Short mmCIF file of C-alpha atoms in Angstrom, two decimals:
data_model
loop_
_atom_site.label_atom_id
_atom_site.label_comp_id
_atom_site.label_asym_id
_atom_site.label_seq_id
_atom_site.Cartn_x
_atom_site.Cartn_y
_atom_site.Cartn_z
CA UNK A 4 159.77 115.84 135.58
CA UNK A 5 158.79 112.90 137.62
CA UNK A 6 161.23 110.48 136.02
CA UNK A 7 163.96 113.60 136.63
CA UNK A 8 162.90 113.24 139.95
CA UNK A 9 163.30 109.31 140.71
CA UNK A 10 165.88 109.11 138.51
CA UNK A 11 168.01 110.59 141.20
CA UNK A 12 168.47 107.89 143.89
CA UNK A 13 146.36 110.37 154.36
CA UNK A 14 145.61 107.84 155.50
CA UNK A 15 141.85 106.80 155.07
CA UNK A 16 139.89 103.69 155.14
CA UNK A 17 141.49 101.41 152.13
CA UNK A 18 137.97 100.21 151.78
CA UNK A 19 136.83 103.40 150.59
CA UNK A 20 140.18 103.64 147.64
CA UNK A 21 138.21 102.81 144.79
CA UNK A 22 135.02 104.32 145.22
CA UNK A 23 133.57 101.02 146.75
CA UNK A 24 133.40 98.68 150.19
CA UNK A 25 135.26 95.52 150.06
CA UNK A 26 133.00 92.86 149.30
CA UNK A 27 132.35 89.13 151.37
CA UNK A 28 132.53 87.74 147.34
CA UNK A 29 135.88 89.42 147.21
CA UNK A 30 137.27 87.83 150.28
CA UNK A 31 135.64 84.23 149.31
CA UNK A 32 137.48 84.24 145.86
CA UNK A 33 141.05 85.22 147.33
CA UNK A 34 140.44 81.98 149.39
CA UNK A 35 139.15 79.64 147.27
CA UNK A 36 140.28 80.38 143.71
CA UNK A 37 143.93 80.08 142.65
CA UNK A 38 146.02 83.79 142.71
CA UNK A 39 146.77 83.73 139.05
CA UNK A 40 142.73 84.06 138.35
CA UNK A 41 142.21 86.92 141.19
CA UNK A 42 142.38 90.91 139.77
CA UNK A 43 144.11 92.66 141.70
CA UNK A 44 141.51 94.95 142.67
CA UNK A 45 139.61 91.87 144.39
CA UNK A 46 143.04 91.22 146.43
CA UNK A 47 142.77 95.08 147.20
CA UNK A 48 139.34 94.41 148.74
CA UNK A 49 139.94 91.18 150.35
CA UNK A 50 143.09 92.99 151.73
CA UNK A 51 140.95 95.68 153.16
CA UNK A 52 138.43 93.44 155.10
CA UNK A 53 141.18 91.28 156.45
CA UNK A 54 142.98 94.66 157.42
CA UNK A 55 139.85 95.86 159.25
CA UNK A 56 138.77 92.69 160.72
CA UNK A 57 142.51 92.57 162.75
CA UNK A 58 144.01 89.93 160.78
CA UNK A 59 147.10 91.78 159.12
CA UNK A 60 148.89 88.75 157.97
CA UNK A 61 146.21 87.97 155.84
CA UNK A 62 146.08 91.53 154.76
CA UNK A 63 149.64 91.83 153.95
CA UNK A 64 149.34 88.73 151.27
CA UNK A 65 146.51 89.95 149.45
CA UNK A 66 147.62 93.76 149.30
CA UNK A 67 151.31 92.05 148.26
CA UNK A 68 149.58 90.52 145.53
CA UNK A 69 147.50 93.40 144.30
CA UNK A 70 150.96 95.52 144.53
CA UNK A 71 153.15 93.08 142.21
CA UNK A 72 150.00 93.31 140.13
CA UNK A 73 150.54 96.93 139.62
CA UNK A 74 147.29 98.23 142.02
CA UNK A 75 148.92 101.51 143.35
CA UNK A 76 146.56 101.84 145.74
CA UNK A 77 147.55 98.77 147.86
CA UNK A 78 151.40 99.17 147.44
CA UNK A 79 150.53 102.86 149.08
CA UNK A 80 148.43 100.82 152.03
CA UNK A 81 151.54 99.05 151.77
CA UNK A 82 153.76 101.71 152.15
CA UNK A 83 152.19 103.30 155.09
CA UNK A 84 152.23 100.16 157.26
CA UNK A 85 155.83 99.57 156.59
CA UNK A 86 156.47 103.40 157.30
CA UNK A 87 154.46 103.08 160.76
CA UNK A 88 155.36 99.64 161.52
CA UNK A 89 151.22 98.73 161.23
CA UNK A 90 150.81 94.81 161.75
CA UNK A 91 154.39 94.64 160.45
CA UNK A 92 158.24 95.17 161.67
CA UNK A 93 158.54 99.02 160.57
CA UNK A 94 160.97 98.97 157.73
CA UNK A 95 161.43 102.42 155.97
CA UNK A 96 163.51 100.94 153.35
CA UNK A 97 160.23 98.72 152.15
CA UNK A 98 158.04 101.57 152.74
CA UNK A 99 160.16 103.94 150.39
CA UNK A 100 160.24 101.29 147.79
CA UNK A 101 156.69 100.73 147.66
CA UNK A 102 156.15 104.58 147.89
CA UNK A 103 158.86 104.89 145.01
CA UNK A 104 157.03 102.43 142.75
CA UNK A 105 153.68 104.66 142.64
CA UNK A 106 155.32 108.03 142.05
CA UNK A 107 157.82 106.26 139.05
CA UNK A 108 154.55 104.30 137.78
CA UNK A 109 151.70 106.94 137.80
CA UNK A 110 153.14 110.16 138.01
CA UNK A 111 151.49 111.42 135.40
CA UNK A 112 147.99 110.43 136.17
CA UNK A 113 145.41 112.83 136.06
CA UNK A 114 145.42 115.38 139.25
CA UNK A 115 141.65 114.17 139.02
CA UNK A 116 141.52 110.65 139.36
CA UNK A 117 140.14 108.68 142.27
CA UNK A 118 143.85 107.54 143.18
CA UNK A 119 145.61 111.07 142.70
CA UNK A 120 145.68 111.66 146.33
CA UNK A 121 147.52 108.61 146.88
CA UNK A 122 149.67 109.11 144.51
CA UNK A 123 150.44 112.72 145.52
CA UNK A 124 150.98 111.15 149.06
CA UNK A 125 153.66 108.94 148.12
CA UNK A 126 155.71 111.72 146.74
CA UNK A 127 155.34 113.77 149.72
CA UNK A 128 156.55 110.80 151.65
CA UNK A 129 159.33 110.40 149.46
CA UNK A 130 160.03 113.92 149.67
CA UNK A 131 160.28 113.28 153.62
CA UNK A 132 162.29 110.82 153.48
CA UNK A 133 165.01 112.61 151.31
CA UNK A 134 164.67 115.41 154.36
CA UNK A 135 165.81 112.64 156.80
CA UNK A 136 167.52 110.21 154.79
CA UNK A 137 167.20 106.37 156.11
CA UNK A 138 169.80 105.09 158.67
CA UNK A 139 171.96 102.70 156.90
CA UNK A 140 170.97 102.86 153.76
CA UNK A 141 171.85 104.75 150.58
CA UNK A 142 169.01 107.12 150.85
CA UNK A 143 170.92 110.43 152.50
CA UNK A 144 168.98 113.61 153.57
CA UNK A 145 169.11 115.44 150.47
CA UNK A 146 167.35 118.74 150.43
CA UNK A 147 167.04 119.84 147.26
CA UNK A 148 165.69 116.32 146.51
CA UNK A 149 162.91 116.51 148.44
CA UNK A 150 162.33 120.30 147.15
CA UNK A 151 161.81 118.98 143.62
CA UNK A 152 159.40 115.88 144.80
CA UNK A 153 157.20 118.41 147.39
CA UNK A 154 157.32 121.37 144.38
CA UNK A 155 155.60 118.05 141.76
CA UNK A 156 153.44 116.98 144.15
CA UNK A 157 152.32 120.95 145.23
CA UNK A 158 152.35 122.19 141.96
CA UNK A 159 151.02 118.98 140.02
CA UNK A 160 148.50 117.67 142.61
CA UNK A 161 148.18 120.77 144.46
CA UNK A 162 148.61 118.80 147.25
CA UNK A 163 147.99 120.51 150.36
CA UNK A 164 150.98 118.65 152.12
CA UNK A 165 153.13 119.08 149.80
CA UNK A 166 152.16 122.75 149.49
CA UNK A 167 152.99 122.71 153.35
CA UNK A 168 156.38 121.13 153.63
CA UNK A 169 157.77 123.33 150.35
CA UNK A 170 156.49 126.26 152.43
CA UNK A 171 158.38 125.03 155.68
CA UNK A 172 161.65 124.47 153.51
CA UNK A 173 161.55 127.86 152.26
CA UNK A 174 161.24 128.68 155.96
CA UNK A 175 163.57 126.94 157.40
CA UNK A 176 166.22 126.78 154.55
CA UNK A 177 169.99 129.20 154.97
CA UNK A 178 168.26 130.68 151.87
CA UNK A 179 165.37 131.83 153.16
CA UNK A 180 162.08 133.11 151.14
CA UNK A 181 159.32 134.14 153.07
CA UNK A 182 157.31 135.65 150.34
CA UNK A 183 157.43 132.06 148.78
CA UNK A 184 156.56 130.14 151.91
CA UNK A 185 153.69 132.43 152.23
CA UNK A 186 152.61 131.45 149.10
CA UNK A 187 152.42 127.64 149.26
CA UNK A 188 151.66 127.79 152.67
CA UNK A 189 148.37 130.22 151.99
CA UNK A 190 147.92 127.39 149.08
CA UNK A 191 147.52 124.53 151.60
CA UNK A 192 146.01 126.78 154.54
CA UNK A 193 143.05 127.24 151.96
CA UNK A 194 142.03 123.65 151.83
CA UNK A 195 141.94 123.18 155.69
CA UNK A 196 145.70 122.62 156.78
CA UNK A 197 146.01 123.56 159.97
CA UNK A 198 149.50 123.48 160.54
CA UNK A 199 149.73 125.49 157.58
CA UNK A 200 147.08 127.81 158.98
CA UNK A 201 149.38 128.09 161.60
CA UNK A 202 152.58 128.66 160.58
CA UNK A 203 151.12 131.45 157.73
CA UNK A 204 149.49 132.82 160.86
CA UNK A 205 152.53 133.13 162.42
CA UNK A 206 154.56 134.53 159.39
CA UNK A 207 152.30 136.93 158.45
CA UNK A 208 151.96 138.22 161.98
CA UNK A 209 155.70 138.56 163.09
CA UNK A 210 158.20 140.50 161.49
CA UNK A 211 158.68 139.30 157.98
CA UNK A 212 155.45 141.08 156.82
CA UNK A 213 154.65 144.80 158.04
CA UNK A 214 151.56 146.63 158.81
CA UNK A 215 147.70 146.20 160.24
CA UNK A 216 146.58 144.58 157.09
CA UNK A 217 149.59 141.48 158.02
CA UNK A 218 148.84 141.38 161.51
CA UNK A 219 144.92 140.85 160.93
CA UNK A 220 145.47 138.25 158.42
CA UNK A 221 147.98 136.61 160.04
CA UNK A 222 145.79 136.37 163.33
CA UNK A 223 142.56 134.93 161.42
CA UNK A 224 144.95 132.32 160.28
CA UNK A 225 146.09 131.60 163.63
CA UNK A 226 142.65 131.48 164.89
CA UNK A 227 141.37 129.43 162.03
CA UNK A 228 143.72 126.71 163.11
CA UNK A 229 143.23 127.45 166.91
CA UNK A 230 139.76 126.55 166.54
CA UNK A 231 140.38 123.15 164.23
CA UNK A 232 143.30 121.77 165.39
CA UNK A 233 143.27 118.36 167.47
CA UNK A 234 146.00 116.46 169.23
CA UNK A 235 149.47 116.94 169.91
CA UNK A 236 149.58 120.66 167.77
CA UNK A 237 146.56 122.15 169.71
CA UNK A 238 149.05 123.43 172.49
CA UNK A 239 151.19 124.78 170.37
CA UNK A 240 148.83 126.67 167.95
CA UNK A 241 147.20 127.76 171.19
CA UNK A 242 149.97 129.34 172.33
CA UNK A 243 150.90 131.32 169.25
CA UNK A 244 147.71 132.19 169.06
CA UNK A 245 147.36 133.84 172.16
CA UNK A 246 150.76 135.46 172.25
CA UNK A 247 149.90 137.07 168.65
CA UNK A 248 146.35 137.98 170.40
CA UNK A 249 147.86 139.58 172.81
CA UNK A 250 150.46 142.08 170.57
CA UNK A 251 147.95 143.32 168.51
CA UNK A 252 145.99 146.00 168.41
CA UNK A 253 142.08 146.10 169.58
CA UNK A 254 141.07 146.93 166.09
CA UNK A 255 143.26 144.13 164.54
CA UNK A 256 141.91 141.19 167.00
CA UNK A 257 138.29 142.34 166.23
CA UNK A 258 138.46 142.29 162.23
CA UNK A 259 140.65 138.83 162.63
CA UNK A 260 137.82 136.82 164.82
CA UNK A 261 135.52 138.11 162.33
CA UNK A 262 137.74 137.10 159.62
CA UNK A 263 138.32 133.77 161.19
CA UNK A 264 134.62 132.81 161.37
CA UNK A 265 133.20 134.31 158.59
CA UNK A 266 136.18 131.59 156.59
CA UNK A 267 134.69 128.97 159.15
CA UNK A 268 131.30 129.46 158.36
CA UNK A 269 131.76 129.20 154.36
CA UNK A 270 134.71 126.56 154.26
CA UNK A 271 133.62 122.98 155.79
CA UNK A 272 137.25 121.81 154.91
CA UNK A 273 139.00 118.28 156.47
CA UNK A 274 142.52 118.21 155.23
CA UNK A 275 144.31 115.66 157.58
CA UNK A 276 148.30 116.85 157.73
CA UNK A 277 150.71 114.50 157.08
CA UNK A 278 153.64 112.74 158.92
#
């Protein structure tokens, strides 16, 4: 599947990647003993404490390193400062190729390894760069390209991006499928997405699903994510939220807040959305 896929053409603390800090040894080797007798997880650390200490230049050598060594973990730091221009000239074309190396290279590791979230994130910013294409380049927005890398990653991984943007593409698609988006986007709303939680909210709520039993799910959903979300989405959430409150029934907003906290209470989730 995953070669199928390539065939075609979070982001946390890097300190924390494999399960340990970055280490003052780590750093003193990278400077004082010759590349060819560094691993490349020590260039991964000394990466991360230049990266955190400011000096990016100094990051970007070590992480290059522990990338051409094969360390998916630093091409994927890699990737996401190229994607964000972070302590480099932003250069999607870099970014996708680093991205494009994990997902051809360790595709099929196990959806339970340390790096699997990494690796599931570099497909879903594949995928999302297949929705957009790249301005002169050969990479053209390509739908059903990025449905196939999302459905790997969502189905695969069951990553909780992933699971979002497939839902929002059988959304927003001339085919649409709202029973489908409903059901990756309930998929990713479980683990603590709150745009997800949103957006089900909202499609369970309006008219593409009838009856109380919609309504009050869809408004716990929608109050879920009221209650979590942060930043630039909070106003918009709010707003749903409220306008929803306001249509329904007495009955409906009373079982939904109870609904909503009662999943509060017994889910102490964090799933950061994506770009």
């Amino acid at each position: 599947m995953a070669s199928l896929l390539l065939g075609l053409a979070c982001s946390g603390p890097v300190a924390a990647l494999d399960g340990r800090p970055a280490e003052n040894g780590a750093t003193a080797v990278l400077e004082t003993v010759p590349k060819g007798d560094v691993s490349p997880l020590e260039a991964l650390r000394a990466g991360t404490r230049f990266y955190y200490a400011g000096e990016k230049e100094r990051a970007l050598d070590s992480l290059r390193f522990a990338a051409e060594k094969g360390h998916p973990l630093a091409a994927w730091k890699l990737g996401r400062m190229y994607a964000k221009g972070d302590g480099v000239q932003e250069d999607d074309i870099k970014a996708f190729e680093y991205f494009r190396q994990i997902a051809s290279n360790y595709a099929d590791d196990s959806p339970s390894s340390p790096r699997a979230p990494f690796i599931a994130s570099a497909f879903v910013e594949l995928g999302s760069y297949y929705l957009t294409g790249i301005n002169d380049s050969a990479i053209r927005p390509n739908v059903g390209r990025a449905r196939e890398i999302f459905t790997y990653a969502a189905s695969y991984f069951g990553d909780a991006d992933a699971q979002y943007h497939l839902g929002i593409l059988y959304l927003d698609e001339s085919d649409r499928d709202p029973r489908m988006a409903a059901r990756w986007l309930k998929l990713a709303a479980r683990k603590g997405h709150v745009t997800a939680q949103a957006r089900l909210g909202e499609l369970l709520f309006n008219s593409d699903f009838r009856g109380t039993d919609a309504q009050t799910s869809g408004l716990m959903w929608l109050t879920i994510a009221r209650k979590r979300a942060v930043g630039p989405k909070a106003d918009w959430i709010a707003e749903t939220q409220e306008r929803c409150f306001g249509l329904a029934s007495e009955p409906v907003r009373r079982r939904a807040t109870m609904l909503a906290e009662n999943w509060i209470a017994s889910n102490h989730v964090s799933v950061a959305d994506g770009r």
